Short mmCIF file of C-alpha atoms and ligand atoms in Angstrom, two decimals:
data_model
loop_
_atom_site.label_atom_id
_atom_site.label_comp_id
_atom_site.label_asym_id
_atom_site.label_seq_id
_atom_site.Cartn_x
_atom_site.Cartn_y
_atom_site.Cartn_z
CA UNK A 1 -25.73 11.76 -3.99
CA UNK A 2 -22.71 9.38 -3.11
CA UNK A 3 -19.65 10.03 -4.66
CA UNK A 4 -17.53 7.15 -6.11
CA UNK A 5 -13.86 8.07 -5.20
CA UNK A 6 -12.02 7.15 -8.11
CA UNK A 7 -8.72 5.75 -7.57
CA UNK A 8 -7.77 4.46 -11.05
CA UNK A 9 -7.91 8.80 -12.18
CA UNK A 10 -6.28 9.72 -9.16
CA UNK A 11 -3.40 7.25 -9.38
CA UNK A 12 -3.44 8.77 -13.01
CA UNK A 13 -2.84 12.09 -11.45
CA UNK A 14 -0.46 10.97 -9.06
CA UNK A 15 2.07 8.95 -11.87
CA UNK A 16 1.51 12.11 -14.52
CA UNK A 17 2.71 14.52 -11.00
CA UNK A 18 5.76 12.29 -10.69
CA UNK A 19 7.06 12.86 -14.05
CA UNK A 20 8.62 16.17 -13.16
CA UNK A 21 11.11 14.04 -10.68
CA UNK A 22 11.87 11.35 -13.08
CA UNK A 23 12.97 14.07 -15.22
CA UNK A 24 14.89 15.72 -12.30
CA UNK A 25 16.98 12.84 -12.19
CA UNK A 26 17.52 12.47 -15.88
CA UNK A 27 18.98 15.79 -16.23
CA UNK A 28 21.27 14.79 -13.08
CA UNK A 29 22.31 11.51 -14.69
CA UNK A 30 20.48 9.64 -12.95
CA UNK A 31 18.28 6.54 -13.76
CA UNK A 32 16.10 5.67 -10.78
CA UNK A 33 15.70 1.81 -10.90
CA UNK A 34 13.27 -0.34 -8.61
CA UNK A 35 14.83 -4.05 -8.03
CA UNK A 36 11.80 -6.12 -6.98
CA UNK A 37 12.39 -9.83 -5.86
CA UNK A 38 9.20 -12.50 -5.80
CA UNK A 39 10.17 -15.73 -3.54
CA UNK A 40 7.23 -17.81 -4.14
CA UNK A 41 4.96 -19.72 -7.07
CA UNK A 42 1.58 -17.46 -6.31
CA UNK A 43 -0.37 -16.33 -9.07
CA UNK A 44 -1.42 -13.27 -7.39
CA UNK A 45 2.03 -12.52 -6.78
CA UNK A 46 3.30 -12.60 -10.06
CA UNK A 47 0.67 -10.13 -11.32
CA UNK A 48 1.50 -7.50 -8.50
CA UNK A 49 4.92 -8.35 -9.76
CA UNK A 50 4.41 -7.81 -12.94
CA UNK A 51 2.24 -4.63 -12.33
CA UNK A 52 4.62 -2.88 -10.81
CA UNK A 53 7.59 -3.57 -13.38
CA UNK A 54 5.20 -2.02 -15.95
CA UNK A 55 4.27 0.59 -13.84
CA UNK A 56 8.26 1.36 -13.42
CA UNK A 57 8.72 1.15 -16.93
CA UNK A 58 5.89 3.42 -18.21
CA UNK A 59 7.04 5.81 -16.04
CA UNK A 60 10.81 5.81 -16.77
CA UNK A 61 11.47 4.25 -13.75
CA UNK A 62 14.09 1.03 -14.67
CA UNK A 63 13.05 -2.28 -13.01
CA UNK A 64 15.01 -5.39 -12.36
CA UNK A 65 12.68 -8.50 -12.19
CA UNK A 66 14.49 -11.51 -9.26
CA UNK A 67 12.42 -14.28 -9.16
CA UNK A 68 14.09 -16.71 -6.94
CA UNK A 69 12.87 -20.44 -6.89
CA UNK A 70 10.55 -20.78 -3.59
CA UNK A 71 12.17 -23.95 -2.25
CA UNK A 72 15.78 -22.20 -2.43
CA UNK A 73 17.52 -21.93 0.43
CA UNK A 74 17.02 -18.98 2.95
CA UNK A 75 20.45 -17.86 2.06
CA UNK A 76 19.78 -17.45 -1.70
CA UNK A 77 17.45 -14.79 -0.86
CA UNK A 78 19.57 -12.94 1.72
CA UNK A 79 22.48 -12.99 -0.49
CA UNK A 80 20.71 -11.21 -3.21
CA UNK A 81 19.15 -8.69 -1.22
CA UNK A 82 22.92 -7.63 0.30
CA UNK A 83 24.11 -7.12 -3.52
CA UNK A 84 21.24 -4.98 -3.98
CA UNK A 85 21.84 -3.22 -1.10
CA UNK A 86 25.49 -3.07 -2.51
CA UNK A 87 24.75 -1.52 -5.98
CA UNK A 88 24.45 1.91 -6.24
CA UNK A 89 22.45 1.65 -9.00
CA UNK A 90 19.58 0.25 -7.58
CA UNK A 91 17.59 2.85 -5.16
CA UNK A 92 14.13 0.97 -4.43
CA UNK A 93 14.14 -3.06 -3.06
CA UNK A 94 10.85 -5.06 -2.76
CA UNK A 95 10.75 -7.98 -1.69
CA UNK A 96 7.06 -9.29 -2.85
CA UNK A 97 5.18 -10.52 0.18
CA UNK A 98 4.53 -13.70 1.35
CA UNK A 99 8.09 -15.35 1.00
CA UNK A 100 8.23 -19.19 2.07
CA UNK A 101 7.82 -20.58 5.66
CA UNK A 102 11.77 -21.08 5.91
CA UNK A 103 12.36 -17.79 4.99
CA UNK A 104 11.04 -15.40 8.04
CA UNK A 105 9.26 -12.32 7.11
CA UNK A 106 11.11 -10.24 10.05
CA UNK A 107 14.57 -11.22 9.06
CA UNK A 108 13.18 -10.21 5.29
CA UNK A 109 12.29 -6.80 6.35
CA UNK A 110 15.18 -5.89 8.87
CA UNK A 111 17.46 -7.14 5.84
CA UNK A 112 16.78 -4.57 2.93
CA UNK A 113 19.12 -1.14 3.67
CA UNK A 114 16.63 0.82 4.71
CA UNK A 115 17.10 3.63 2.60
CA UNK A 116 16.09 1.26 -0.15
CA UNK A 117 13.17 0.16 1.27
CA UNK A 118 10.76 1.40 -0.81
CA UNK A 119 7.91 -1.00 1.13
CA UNK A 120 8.75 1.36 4.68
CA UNK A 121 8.66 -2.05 6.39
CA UNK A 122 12.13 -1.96 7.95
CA UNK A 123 11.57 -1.60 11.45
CA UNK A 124 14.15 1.64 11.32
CA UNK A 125 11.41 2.91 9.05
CA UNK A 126 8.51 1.83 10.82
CA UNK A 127 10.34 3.91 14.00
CA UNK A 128 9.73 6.79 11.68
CA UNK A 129 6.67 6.73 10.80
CA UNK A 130 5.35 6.40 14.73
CA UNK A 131 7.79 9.20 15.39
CA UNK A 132 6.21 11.34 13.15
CA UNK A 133 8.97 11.37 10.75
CA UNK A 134 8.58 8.43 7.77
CA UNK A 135 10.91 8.44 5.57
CA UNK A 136 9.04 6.04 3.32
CA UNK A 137 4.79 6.19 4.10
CA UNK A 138 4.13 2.33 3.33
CA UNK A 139 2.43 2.16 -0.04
CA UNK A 140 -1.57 1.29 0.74
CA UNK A 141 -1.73 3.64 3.50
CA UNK A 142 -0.02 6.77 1.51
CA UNK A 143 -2.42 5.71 -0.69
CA UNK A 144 -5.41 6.36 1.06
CA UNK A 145 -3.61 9.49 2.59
CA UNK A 146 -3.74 10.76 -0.88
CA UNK A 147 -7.13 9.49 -1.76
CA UNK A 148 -8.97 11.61 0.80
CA UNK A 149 -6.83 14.37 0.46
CA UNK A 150 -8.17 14.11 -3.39
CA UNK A 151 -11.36 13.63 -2.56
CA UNK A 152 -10.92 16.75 -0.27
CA UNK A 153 -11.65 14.72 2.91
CA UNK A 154 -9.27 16.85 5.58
CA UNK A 155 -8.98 14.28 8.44
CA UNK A 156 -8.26 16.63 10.85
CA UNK A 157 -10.38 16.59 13.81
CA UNK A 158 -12.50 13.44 12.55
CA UNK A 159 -13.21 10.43 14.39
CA UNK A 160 -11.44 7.96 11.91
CA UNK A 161 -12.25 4.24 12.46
CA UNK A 162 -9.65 1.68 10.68
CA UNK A 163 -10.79 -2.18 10.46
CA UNK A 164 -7.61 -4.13 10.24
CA UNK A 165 -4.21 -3.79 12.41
CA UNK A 166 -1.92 -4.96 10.46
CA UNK A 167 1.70 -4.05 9.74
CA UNK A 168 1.37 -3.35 6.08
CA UNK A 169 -2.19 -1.62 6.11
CA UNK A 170 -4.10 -1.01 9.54
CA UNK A 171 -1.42 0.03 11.85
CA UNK A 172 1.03 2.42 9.69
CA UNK A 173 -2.55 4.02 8.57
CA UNK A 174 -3.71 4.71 11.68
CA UNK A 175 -0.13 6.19 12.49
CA UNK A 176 -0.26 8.34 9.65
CA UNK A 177 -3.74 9.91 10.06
CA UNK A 178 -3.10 10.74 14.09
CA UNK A 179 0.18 12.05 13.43
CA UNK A 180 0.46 15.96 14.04
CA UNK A 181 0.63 16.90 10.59
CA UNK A 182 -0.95 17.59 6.68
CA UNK A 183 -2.98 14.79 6.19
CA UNK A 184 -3.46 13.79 9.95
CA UNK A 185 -5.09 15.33 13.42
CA UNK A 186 -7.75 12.57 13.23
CA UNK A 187 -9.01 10.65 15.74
CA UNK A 188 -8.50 7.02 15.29
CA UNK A 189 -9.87 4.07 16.64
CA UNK A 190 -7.91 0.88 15.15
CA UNK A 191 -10.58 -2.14 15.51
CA UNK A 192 -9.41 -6.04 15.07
CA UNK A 193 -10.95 -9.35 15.36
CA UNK A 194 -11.03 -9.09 19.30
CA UNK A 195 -13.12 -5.98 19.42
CA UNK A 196 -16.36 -5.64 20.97
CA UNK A 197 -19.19 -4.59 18.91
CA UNK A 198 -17.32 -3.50 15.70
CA UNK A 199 -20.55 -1.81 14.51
CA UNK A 200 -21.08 0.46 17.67
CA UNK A 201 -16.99 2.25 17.10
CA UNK A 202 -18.12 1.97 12.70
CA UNK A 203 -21.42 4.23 13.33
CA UNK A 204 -19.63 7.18 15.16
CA UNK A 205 -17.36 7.26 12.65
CA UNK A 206 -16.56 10.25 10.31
CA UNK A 207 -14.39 8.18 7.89
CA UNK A 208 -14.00 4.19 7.66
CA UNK A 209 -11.50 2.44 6.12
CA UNK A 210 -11.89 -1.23 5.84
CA UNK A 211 -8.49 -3.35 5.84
CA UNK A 212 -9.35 -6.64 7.71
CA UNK A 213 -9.89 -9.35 4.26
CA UNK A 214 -13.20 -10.39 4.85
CA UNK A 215 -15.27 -10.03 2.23
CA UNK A 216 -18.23 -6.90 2.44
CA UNK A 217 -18.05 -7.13 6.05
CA UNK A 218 -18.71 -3.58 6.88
CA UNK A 219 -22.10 -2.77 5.59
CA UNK A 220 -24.38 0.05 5.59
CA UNK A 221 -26.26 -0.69 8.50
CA UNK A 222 -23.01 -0.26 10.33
CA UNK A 223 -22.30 3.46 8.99
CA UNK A 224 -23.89 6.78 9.59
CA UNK A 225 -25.16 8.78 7.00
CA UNK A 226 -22.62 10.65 5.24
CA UNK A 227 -19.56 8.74 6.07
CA UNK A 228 -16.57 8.68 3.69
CA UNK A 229 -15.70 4.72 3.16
CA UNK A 230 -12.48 3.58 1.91
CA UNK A 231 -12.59 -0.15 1.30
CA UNK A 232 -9.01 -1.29 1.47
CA UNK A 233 -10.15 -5.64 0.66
CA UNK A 234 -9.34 -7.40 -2.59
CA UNK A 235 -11.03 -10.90 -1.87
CA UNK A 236 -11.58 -13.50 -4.51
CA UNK A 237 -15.06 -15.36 -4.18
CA UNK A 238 -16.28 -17.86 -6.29
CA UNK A 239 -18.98 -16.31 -8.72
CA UNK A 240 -20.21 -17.49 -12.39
CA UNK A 241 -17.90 -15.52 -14.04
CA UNK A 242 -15.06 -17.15 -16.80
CA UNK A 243 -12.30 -16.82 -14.01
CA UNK A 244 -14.78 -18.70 -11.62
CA UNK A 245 -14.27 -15.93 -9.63
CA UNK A 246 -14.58 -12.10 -8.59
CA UNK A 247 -13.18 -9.31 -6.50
CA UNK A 248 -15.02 -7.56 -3.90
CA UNK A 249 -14.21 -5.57 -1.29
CA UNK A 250 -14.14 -5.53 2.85
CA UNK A 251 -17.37 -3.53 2.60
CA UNK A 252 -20.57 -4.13 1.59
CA UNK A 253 -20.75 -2.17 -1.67
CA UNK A 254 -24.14 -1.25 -2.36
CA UNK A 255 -25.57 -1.09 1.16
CA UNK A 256 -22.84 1.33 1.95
CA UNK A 257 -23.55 3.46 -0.77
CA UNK A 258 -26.73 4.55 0.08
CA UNK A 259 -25.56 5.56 3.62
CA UNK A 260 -22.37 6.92 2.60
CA UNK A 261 -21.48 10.65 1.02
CA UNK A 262 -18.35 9.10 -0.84
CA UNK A 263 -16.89 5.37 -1.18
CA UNK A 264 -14.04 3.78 -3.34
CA UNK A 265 -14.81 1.20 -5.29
CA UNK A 266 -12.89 -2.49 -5.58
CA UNK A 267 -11.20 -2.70 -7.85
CA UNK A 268 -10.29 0.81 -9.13
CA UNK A 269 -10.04 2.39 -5.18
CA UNK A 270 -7.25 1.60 -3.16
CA UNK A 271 -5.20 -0.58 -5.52
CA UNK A 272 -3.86 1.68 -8.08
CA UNK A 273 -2.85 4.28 -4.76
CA UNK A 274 -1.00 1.38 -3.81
CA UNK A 275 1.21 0.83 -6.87
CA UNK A 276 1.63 4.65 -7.51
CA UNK A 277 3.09 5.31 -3.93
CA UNK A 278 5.55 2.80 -4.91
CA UNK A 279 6.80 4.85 -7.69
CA UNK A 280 6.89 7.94 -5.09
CA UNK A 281 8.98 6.03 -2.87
CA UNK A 282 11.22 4.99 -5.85
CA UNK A 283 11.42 8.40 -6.21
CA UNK A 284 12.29 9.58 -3.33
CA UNK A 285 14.90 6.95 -2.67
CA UNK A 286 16.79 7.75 -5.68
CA UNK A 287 16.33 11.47 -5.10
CA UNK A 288 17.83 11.16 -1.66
CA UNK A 289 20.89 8.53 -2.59
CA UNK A 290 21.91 10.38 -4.88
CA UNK A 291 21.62 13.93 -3.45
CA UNK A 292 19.52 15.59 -6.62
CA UNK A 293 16.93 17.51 -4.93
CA UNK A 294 13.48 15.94 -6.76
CA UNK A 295 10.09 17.36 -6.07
CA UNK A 296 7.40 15.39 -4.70
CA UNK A 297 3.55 15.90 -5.02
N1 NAP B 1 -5.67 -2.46 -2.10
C1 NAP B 1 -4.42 -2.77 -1.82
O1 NAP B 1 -3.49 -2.28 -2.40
C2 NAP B 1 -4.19 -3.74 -0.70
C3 NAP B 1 -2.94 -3.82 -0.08
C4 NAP B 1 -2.79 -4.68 1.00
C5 NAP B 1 -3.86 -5.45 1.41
N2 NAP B 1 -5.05 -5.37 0.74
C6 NAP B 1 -6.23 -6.10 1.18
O2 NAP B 1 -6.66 -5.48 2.39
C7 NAP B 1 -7.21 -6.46 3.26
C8 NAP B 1 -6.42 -6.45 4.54
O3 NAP B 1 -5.08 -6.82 4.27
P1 NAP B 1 -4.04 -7.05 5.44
O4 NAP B 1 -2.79 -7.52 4.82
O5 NAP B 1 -4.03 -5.87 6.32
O6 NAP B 1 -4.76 -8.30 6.18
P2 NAP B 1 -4.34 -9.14 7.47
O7 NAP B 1 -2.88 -9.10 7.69
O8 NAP B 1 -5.03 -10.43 7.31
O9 NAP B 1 -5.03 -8.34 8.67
C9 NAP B 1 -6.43 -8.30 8.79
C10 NAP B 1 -6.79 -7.48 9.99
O10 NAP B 1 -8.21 -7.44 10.08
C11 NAP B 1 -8.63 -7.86 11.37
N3 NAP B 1 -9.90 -8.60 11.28
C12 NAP B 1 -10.11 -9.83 10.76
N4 NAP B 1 -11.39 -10.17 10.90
C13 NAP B 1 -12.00 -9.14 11.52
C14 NAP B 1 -13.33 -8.91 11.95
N5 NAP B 1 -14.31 -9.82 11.79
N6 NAP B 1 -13.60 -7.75 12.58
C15 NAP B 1 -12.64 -6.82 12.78
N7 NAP B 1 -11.35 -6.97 12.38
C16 NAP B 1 -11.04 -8.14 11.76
C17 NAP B 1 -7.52 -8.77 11.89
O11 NAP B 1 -7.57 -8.76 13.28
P3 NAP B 1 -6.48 -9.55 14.20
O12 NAP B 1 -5.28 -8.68 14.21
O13 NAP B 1 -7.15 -9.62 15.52
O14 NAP B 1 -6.26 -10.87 13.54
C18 NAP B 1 -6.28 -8.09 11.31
O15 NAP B 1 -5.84 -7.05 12.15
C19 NAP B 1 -7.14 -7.77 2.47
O16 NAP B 1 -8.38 -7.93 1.79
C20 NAP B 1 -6.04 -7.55 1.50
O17 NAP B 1 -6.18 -8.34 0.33
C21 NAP B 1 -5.22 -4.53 -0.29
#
């Protein structure tokens, strides 16, 4: 029997564990306060934008909405982001990814303090992480850190296989889970769009995690029986539904679940991890600013 790894009740579990720190702070004075700024006219933007402010605010969190027009000048956004790194008030930054052409996505990330950065995309924080000691575990893969601890999937000593090697998902994941640690001792085998025989690396794995944005590539056939899958993907494709569209996943849904022993589902896997970890980090960056000692799950 496959088990559907339910990230919606996890994330659940994950904000309700977080509202022993919120109080932490409270008691200490303390209002913990997320700034997020969006630099560009995307739909999908504005709704991860506008999850995450409700997320803040349901969870006492305070949250600070920039929207900055997306044909302003470079400078407009750099100028905001050094007052936020100015205020004391404000312990979490995120700048909502992509910004514009003219403004450069490096010189976005190396520009947010990076005690504030709540995204752990600031290449100080990045150093971290590969060192073995994040300060901030980027969102999506603390997410699925968590998920398979939940799902009591100990990754220690099991051939892991990532799809995907990016900055924000594939490679800080496949950091995390081959770092010496809780959570880690796998053995991981990042794959990309230049690898050889995706499949043959996919079938030897214990664990797959699918990050690479095409739609239900991975598929059953490419699994062995029993694998845990965690499908990272949100794709839109066009579907006779009232939005014209709908969301599926990097894997093949159904074909995997009949070879796998557990699989998240899209939506309602990964995504919710994603925007809980950014409370944690909100957390953690107002905990440490301001010196009050808050416990993290
Ligand atoms: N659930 C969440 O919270 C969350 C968060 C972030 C992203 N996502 C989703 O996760 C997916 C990945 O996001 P991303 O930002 O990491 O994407 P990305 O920056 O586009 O990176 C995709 C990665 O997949 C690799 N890839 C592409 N085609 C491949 C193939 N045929 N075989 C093997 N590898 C292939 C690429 O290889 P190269 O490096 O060789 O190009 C690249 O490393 C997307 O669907 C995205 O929407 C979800």
């Amino acid at each position: 029997m496959t088990e559907l790894i339910d990230g919606e009740a996890v994330a659940a579990q994950v904000r309700e564990d977080l509202t022993g720190a919120v109080a932490t702070l409270e008691d200490a004075d303390v209002t913990p306060r997320l700034a997020t700024v969006l630099m560009n006219d995307k739909q999908a933007s504005e709704t991860y934008v506008s999850m995450k402010q409700r997320d803040c605010e349901e969870l006492g969190i305070a949250a600070e909405d920039i929207r900055i027009d997306a044909d302003a000048p470079a400078a407009e956004l750099f100028d905001t982001v050094a007052e936020l790194n100015a205020r004391e008030d404000v312990h979490g930054i995120l700048v909502q990814d992509p910004t514009p052409e003219h403004v450069p996505d490096e010189r976005v990330l190396s520009a947010v303090d990076p005690a504030k950065d709540v995204d752990g995309f600031h290449p100080e924080n990045v150093g971290k992480l590969v060192a073995g000691n994040a300060r901030f575990k980027p969102c999506t893969p603390h997410g699925v850190q968590k998920l398979l601890a939940h799902q009591g999937v100990d990754p220690d000593g099991k051939e892991v296989v990532v799809v995907g090697r990016s900055n924000i998902v594939g490679k800080p994941l496949a950091n995390l889970l081959v770092q010496k640690a809780d959570g880690g001792n796998a053995t991981v085998t990042v794959c990309h769009s230049h690898t050889d025989d995706l499949a043959a690396h996919t079938r030897r794995a214990d664990v797959v995690v699918a990050a690479c944005g095409v739609p239900e590539l991975v598929d059953g056939d490419m699994l062995s029986e029993g694998a845990v899958v965690v499908d990272v993907g949100i794709n839109r494709v066009d579907a006779d539904t009232e939005k014209g569209y709908e969301l599926v996943g990097d894997v093949d849904f159904e074909s995997a679940k009949a070879k796998a022993s557990a699989i998240t589902p899209v939506p309602g896997g990964v995504g919710p991890m994603t925007r809980a970890m950014l409370l944690y980090n909100t957390l953690k960056a107002a905990g440490e600013q301001t010196g009050v000692d808050v416990t993290l799950p």
